[in-house]
XYZ file of C-alpha atoms in Angstrom:
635
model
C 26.643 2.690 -0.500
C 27.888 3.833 -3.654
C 28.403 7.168 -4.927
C 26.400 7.805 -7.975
C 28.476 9.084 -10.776
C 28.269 12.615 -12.464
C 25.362 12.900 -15.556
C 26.248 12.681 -19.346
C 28.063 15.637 -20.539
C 28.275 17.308 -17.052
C 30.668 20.856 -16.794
C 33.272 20.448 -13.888
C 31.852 20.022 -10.781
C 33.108 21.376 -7.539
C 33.903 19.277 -5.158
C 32.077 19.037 -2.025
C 29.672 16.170 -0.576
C 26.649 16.067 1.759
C 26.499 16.542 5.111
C 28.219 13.454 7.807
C 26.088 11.223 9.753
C 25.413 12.230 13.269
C 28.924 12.217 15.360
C 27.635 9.489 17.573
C 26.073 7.184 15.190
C 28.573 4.289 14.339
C 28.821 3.582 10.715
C 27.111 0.406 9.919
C 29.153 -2.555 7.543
C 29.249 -1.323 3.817
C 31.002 -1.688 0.504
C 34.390 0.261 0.255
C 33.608 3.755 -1.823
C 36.090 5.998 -3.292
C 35.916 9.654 -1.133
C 34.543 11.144 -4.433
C 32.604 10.436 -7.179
C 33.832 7.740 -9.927
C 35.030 9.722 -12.909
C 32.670 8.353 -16.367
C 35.486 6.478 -18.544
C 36.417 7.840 -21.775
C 35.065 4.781 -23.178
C 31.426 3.989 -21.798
C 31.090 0.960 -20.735
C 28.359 -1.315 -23.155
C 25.060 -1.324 -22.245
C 23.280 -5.085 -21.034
C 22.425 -7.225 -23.658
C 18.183 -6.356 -22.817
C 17.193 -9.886 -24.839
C 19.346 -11.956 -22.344
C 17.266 -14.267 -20.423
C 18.427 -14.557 -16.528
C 21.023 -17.173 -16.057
C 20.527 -19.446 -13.723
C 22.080 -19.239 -10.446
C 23.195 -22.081 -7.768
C 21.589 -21.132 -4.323
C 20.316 -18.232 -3.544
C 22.167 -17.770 -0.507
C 26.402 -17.738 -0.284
C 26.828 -18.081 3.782
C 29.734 -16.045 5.060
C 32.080 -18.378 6.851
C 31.998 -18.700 10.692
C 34.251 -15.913 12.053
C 34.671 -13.905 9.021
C 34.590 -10.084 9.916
C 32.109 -7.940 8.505
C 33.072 -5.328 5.400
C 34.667 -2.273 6.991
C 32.436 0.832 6.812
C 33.684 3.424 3.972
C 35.448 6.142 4.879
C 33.177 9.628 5.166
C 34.189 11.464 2.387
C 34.151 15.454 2.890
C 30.396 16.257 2.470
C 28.581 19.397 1.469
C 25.018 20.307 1.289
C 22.511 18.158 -0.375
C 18.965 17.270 -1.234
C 17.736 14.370 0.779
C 19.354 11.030 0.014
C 23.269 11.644 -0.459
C 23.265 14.113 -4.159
C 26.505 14.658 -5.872
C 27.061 18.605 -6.866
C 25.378 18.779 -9.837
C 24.822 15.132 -10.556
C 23.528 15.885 -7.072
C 22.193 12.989 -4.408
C 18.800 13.580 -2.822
C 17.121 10.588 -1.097
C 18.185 7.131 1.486
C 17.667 3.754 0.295
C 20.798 2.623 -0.108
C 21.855 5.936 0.060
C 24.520 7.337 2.052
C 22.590 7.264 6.023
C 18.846 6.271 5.381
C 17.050 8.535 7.449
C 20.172 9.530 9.850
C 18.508 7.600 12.912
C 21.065 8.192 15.893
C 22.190 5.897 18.247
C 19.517 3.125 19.894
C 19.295 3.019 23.863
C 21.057 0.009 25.259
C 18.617 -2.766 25.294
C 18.220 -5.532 28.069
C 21.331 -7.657 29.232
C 23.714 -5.169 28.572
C 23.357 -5.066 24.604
C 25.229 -2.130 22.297
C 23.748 0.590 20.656
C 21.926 -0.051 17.422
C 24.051 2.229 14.856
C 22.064 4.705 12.040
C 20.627 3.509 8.591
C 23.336 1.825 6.556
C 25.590 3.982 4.673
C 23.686 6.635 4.258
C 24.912 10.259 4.378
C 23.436 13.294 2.891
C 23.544 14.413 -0.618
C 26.825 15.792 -2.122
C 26.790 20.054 -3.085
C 23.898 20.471 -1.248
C 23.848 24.412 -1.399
C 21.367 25.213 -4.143
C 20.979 29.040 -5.820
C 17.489 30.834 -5.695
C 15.355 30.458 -8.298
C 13.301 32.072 -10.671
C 9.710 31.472 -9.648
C 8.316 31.326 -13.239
C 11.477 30.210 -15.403
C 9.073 28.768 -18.275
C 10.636 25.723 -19.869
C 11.577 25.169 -23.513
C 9.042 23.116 -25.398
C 4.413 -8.694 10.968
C 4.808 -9.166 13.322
C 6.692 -10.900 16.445
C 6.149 -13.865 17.789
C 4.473 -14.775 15.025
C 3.356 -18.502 15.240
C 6.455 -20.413 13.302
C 6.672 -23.741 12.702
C 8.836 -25.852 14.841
C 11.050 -26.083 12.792
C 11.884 -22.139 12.070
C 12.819 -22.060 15.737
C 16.559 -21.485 15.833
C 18.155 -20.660 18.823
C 19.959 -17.658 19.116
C 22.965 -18.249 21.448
C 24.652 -14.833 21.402
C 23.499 -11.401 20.363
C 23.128 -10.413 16.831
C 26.709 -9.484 15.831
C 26.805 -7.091 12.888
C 29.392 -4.882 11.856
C 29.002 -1.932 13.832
C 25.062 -3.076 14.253
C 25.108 -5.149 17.031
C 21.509 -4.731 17.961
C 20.908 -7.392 20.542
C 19.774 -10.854 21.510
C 16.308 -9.021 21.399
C 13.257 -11.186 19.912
C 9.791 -10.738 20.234
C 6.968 -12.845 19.910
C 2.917 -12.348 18.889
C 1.365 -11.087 22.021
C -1.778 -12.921 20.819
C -0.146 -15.775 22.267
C -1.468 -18.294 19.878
C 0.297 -21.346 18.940
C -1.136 -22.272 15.435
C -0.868 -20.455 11.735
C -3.787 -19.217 10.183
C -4.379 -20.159 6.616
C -6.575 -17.701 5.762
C -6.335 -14.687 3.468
C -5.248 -11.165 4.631
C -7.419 -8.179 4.236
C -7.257 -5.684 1.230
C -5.072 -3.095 1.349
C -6.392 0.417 2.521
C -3.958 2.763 1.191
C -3.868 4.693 -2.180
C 0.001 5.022 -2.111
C 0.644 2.176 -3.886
C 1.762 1.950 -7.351
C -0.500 -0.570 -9.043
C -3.933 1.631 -7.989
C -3.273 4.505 -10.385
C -2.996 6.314 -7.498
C -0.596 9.521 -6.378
C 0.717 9.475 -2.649
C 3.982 8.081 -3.186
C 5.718 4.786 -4.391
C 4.509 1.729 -2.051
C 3.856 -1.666 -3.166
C 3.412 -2.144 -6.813
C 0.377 -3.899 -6.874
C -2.285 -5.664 -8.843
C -2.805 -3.272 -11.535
C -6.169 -1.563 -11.404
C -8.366 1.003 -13.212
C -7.087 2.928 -16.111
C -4.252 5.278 -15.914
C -4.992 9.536 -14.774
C -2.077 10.931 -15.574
C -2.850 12.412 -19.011
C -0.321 14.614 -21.397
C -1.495 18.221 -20.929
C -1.438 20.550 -23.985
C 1.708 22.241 -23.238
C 4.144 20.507 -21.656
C 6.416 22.958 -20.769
C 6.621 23.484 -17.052
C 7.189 26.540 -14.668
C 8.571 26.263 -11.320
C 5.642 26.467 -9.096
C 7.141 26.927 -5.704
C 10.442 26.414 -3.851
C 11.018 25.970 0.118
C 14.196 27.066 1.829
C 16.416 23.856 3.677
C 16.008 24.545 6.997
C 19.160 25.617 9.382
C 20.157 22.775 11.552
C 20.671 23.570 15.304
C 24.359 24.761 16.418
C 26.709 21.481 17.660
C 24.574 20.108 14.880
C 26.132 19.293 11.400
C 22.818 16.504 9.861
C 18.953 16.077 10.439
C 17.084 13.965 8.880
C 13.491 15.672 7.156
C 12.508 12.837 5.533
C 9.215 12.060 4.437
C 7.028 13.523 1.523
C 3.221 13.061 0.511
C 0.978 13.999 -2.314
C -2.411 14.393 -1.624
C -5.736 15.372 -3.959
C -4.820 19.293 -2.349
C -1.947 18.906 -0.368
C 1.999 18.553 -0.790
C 3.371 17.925 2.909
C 6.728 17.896 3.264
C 9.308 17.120 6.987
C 11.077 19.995 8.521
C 13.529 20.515 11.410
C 10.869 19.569 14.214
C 7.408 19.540 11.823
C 5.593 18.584 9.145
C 3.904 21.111 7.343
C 1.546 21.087 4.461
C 1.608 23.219 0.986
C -1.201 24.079 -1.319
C -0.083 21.806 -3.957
C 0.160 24.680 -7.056
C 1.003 28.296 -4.709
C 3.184 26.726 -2.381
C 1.087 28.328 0.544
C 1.152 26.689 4.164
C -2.094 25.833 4.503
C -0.794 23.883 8.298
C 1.973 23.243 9.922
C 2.371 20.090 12.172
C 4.651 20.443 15.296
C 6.998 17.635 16.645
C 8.815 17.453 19.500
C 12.112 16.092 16.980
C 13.431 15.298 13.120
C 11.029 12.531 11.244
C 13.600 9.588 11.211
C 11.379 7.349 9.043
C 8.210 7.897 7.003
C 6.234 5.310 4.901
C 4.913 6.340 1.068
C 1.525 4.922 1.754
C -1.536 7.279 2.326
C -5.233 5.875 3.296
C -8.220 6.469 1.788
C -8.807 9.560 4.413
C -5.007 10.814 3.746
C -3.470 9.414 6.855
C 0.252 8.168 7.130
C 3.201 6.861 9.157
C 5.881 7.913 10.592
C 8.596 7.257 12.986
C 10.214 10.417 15.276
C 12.366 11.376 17.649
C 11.192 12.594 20.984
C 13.242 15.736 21.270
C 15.731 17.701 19.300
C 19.231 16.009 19.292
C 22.345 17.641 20.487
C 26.122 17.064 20.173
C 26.168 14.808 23.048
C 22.930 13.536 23.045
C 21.121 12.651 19.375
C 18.450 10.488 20.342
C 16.798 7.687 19.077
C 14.109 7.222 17.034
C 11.356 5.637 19.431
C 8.040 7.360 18.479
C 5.388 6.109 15.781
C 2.814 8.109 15.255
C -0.279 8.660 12.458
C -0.698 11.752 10.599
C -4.037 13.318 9.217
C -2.098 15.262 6.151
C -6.219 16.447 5.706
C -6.177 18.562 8.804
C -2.528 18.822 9.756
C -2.904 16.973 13.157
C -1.637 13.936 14.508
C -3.874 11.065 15.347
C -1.923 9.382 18.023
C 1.892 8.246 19.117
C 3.193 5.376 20.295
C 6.372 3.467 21.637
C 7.451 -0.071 21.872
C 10.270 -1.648 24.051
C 12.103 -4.583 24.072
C 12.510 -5.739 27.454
C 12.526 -2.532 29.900
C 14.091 -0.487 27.109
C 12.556 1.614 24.330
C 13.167 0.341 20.542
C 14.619 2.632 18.269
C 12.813 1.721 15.054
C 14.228 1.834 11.716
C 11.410 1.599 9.180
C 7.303 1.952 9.541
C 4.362 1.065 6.810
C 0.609 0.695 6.565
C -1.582 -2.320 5.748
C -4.521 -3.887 6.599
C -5.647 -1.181 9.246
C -2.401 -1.650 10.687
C 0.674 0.516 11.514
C 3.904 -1.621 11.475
C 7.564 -0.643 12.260
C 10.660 -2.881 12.270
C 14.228 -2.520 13.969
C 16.974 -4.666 14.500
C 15.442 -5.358 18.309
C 12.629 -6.202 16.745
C 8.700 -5.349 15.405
C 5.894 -3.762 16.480
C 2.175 -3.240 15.330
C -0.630 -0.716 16.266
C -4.187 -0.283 14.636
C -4.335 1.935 12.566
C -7.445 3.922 13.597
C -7.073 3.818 17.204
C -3.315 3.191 18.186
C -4.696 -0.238 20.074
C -1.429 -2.505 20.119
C -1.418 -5.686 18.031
C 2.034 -6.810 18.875
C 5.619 -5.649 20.600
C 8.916 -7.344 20.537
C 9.834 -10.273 22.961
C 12.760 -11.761 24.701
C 11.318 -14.857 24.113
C 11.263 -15.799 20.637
C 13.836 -16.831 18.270
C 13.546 -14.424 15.809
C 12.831 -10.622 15.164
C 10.836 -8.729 12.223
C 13.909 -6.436 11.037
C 11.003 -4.594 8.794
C 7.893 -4.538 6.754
C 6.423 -3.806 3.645
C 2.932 -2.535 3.081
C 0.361 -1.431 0.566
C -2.230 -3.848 -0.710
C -0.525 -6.408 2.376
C 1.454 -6.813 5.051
C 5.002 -8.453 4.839
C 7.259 -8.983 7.205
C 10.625 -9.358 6.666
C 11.714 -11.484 9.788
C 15.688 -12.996 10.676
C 16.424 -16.030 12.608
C 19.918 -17.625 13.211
C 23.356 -16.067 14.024
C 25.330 -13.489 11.722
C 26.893 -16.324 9.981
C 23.781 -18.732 10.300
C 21.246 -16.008 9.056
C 17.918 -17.319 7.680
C 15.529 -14.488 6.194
C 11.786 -15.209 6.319
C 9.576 -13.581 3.953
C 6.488 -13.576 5.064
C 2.820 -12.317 4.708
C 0.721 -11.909 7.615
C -1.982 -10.979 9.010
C -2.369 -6.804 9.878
C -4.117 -7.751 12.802
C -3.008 -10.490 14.218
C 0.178 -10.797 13.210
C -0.392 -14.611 11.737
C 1.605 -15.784 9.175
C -0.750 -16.161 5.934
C 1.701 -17.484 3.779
C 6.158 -17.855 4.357
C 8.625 -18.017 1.981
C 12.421 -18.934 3.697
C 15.868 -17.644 1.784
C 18.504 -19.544 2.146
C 21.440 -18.738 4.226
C 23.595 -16.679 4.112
C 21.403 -13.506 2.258
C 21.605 -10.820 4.952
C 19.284 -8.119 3.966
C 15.790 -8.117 1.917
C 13.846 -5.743 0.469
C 9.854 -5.256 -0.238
C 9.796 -3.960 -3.617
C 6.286 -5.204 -3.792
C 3.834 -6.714 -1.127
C 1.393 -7.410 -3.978
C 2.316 -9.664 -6.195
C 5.021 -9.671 -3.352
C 8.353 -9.123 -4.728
C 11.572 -8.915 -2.555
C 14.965 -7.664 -4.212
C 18.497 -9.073 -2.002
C 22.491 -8.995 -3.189
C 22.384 -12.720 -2.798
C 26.744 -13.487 -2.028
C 26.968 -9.639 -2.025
C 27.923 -10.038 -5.792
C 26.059 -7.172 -6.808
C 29.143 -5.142 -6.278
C 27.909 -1.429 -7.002
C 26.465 -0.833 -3.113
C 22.451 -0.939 -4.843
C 21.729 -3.747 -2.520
C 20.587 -5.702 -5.465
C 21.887 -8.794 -7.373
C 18.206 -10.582 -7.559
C 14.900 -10.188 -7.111
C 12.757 -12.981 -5.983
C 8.863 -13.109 -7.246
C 6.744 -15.272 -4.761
C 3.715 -16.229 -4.484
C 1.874 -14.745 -1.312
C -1.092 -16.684 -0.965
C 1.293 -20.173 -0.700
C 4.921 -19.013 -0.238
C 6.382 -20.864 -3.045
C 9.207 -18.988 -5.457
C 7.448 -17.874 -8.437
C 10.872 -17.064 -10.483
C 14.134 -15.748 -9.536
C 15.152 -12.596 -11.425
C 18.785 -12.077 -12.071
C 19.685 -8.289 -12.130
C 23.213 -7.953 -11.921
C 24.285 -4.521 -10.275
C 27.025 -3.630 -13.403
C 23.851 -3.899 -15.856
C 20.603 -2.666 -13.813
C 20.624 1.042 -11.774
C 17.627 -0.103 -9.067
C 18.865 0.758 -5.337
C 17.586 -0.620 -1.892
C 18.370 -0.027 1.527
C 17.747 -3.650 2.453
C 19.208 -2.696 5.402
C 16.973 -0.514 7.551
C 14.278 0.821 5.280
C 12.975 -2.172 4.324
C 10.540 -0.769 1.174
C 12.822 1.858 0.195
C 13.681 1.386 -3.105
C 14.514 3.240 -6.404
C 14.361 2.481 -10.020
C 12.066 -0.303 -9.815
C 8.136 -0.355 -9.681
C 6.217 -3.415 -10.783
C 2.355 -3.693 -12.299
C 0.620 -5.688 -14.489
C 2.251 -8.842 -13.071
C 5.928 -7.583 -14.199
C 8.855 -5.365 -12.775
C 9.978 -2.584 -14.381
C 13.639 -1.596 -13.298
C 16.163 0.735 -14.925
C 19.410 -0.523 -16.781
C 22.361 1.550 -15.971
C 23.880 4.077 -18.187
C 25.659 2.853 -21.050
C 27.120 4.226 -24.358
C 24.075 5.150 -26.775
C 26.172 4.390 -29.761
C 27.400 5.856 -32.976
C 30.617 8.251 -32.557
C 29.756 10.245 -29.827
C 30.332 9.442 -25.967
C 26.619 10.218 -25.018
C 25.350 7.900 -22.464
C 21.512 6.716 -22.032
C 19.724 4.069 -20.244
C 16.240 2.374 -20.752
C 13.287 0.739 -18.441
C 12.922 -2.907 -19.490
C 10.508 -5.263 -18.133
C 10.629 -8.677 -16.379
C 7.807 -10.990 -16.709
C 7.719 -12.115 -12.543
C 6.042 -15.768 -13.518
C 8.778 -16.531 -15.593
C 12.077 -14.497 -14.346
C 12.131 -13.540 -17.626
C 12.528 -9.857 -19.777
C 9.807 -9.498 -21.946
C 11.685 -7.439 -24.817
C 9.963 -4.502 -24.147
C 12.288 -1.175 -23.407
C 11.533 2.297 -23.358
C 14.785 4.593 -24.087
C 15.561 7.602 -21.894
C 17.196 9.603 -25.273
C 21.073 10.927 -25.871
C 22.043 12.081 -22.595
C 19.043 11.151 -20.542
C 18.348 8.674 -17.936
C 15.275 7.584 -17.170
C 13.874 5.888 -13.743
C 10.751 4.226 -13.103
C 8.801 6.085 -10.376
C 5.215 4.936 -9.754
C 2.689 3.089 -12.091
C -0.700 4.587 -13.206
C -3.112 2.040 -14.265
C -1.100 0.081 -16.237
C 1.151 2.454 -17.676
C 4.430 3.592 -15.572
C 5.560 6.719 -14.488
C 9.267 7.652 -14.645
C 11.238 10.639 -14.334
C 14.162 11.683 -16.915
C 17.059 13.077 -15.693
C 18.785 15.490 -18.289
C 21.893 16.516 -19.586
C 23.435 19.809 -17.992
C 21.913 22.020 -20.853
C 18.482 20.913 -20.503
C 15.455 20.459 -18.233
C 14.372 16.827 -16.585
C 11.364 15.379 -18.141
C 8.578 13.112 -16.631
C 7.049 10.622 -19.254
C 4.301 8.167 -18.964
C 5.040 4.346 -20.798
C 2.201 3.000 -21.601
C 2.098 -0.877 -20.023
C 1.729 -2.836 -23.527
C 3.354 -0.864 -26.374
C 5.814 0.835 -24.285
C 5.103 4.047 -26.125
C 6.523 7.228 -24.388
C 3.959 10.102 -23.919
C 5.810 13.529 -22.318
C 3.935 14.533 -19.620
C 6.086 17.349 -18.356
C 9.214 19.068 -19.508
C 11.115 21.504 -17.128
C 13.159 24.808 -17.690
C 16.364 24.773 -19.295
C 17.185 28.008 -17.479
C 20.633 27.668 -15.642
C 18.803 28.448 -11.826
C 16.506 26.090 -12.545
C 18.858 23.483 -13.733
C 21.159 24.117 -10.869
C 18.252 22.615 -8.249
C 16.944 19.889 -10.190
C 20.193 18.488 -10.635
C 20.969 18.056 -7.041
C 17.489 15.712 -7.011
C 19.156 12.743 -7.761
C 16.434 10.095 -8.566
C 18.190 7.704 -6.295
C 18.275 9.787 -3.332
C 15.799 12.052 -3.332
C 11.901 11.632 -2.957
C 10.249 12.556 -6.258
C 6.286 12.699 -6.350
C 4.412 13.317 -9.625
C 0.459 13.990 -9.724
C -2.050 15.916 -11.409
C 0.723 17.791 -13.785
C 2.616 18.696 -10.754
C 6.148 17.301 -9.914
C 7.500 17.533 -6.418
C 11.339 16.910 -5.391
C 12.282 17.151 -2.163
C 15.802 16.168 0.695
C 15.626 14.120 2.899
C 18.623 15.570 4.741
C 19.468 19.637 6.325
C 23.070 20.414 6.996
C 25.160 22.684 8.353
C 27.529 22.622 5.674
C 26.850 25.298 2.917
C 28.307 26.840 -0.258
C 25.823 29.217 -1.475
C 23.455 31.766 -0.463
C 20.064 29.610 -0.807
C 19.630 26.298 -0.588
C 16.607 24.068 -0.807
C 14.474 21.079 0.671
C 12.305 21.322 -1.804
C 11.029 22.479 -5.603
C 7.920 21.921 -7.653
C 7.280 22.069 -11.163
C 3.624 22.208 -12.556
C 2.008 22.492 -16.253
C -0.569 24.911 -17.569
């Protein structure tokens, strides 16, 4: 993926990037990237013209010709420290989608016949100057399923095995092991988890769903914020140079954040373990989503990896973040071999994870399976989306014949509820939403800046049909996903209220200085259309949508070098900014929020506290402390 550039006004930077992928794990097909950071031009760029209406578009898909090689992978630029997806020194990366390596899943086991290893996320390496200083505890700030029943004619043949650049994952596919040969029309089942971010709800940002209730996140008296607690990165096993430690959730009492080999659990103002979770390997995948009784997903490896031998990613299990436990673990396998999975989510009751040999499903409460992958069927669920639904985001056809199916199904059965079918040639989708269901692709990878994103695509998921098209082109709009593997990883972007808000890239703010700035504009998803409102990050800020609240959205400001990041709340209508949270301008403090880069980094805000964490450890290491994770807090 891209690199992101430097922020507004930044002092020279030293030069340094995150830690390299895993030595064994082959570098997946993406965009050609410079070996450091693009340089902002003396003269910024303008920003979009926010009262353009989308343009239309011919097709959505551009099909590659037959025989046409895949992009070549981009060469692994020298890589230092960082905070979860890939952070630039102090522009600084911190989280995966579409993000240098995704979750750094190693190398898959052969599958059946012979197949080749499935490679790691797309991309993705760790953040850039990922060596962070200590600091000052109390710096006080300035004011579906397989073989899911298809139609007849969905089935396409699959004559040879799934050629991708570097991801040749196999002629695997997997069918429903309901074994039923008719859809079901009916509805699917509420959704059970409070992650999303149309319930007004904390936990993470899931599916932006129907907006409900009225927003919690109220401005506090003083918004100046004090850093509340900070946890060490961890120290990466020698032979090792990357793990992954993704995964991050925000309970009503607990902040719980992936280590090495655990997952442990913070009082969510001290900072004091109040459990620790042990695994027998690194958290390769982990879904936003929380239930009701604070459970979650994730996916793990099932030992520590080693120079010669880094594993794959093979276990799903539930988590009890309440009591620091683990519910139960499961694997799948595709013929005789065990899956490597790539992505997992909740919905419905169910526990779904996706890889490129295919999908598998477990309830939720009791680890009973509900489907596994097939050599049977045509096609294979590459991921899935959850939240208020379940959506599966399913391929059929050859590399240069690929058809993506977007569809809704049933949690427990698997059924399809409702299908909507891309055209050709669009390789990758992503769940922005499941709820209304959105999906974001870089339809004719003309997006051109490595976000994954050209369009978003608004459908309708009781019948399937297209609701609008929304164009986003990647020069004008900074949302990011790793379409790729994690399926419902995105960044920028949140929708609510039936629209989508998404970030505009950064863009000259006018006048005769070279400050840069960005806004949050909405898109109204029955018409494909912006709606004229904006909400402006300020000289030198930039502002990304995070989660809603009710029917206001969350979004995090990053600042200029000088100054402390802000969170703000927008209220849904108006599009009036209320400050929520203002951190220290101290130079520590700055230091390590800087290397939290929005787009690669997991940021969770609740209950006045602010949570930024890595999704990456490293070897690699420029200064005496460095850290996976910091919180902020008011009053």
């Amino acid at each position: 993926m891209s690199q992101p550039p430097p922020p507004p006004n930044q002092p020279p930077q030293q030069p340094g990037f995150g830690p390299p992928q895993e030595p064994s794990e082959p570098q997946p097909p993406a965009p050609s990237v410079p070996a450091t950071p693009p340089t902002p031009p003396a003269q910024p760029p303008a920003g979009p013209d926010l009262n353009k209406a989308p343009q239309p578009q011919p097709g959505y898909g551009y099909p590659q010709a037959p025989g046409t090689p895949p992009p070549a992978a981009p060469p692994t630029p020298p890589q230092g420290p960082g905070y979860g997806y890939p952070q630039q020194p102090p522009a600084g990366y911190g989280y995966p989608a579409q993000q240098p390596g995704p979750y750094g899943y190693p190398a898959q086991q052969p599958g059946p016949y012979g197949q080749p290893q499935q490679p790691g996320p797309y991309g993705q390496q760790p953040p850039y100057g990922y060596a962070q200083p200590t600091v000052p505890m109390q710096a006080q700030a300035g004011q579906p399923g397989g073989g899911r029943k298809l139609n007849a004619q969905v089935a396409i043949i699959v004559s040879a095995v799934v050629a991708i650049a570097l991801i040749v994952g196999g002629g695997v596919w997997y069918a429903n092991s309901s074994g039923k040969d008719d859809d079901k029309q009916t509805t699917a089942e509420g959704g059970d988890t409070k992650g999303g971010e149309g319930d007004g709800k904390e936990g993470g940002s899931g599916d932006g769903g129907a907006t409900t209730g009225e927003a919690k996140e109220k401005a506090p008296a003083a918004t100046g914020s004090k850093v509340l607690f900070q946890v060490p990165s961890p120290k990466v096993p020698k032979g090792v140079t990357t793990i992954s430690i993704a995964g991050s959730w925000l309970t009503d009492s607990v902040y719980a954040k992936s280590g090495l080999s655990e997952i442990t659990g913070y009082d969510r103002k001290t900072g004091t373990k109040k459990w620790t979770l042990d695994l027998p390997g690194p958290v390769c995948a982990a879904t936003p989503h929380i239930t009701e009784d604070d459970k979650t997903a994730i996916v793990h490896k099932p030992a520590m990896p080693s120079k010669t031998d880094p594993q794959a990613c093979t276990e799903v299990a539930v988590v009890d973040l309440a009591a620091g436990s683990k519910v139960w673990t499961k694997t799948a396998k595709s013929g005789t071999m065990p899956v490597s999975f790539n992505n997992v989510t909740i919905g419905g009751g169910t526990v779904a994870a996706g890889s490129t040999s295919g999908g598998a499903a477990w309830d939720l409460a009791t680890g009973d399976e509900r489907w596994a992958p097939k050599t049977s069927d045509s096609c294979y669920d590459a991921g899935y989306g959850g939240g208020a639904k379940l959506v599966a985001v399913r391929k059929c056809g050859s590399y240069d014949q690929r058809q993506l199916h977007i569809q809704n199904v049933d949690p427990e059965s698997g059924d399809i509820l409702a299908e909507y079918k891309m055209d050709e040639g669009i390789e990758y989708a992503a769940v922005v939403s499941t709820d209304p269901l959105v999906v974001a692709a870089d339809v004719g990878d003309s997006a051109g800046d490595g976000s994954g994103i050209s369009d978003f695509f608004s459908i309708d998921n009781k019948t399937g049909k297209l609701r609008a098209r929304l164009s986003a082109p990647g020069d004008e709009f900074a949302a990011r996903c790793d379409a790729i593997y994690k399926v419902e990883n995105c960044t920028g972007v949140t929708v609510g209220n039936d629209r989508l808000y998404i970030a505009t890239e950064e863009h000259d703010s006018g006048g005769d200085s070279y400050s840069q700035t960005n806004e949050v504009v909405a898109f109204d998803l029955a018409t494909g259309k912006q709606t004229g409102q904006r909400a402006d990050a300020g000289e030198n800020y930039e502002i990304f949508p995070l989660r809603m609240d009710g029917p206001d959205v969350i979004a995090y400001k990053r600042p200029p070098y000088d100054k402390g990041g802000q969170v703000v709340s927008i209220d849904g209508e108006s599009f009036k900014e209320t400050i929520l949270m203002e951190n220290p301008s101290t130079e520590a403090v700055r230091d390590v929020e800087s290397r939290m880069s929005p787009d690669y980094s997991e940021i969770q805000f609740g209950q006045g506290g602010l949570y930024m964490s890595s999704v990456y450890a490293s070897d690699f290491t420029s200064r005496e402390k460095e850290y996976s994770v910091i919180a902020f807090g008011t009053g």
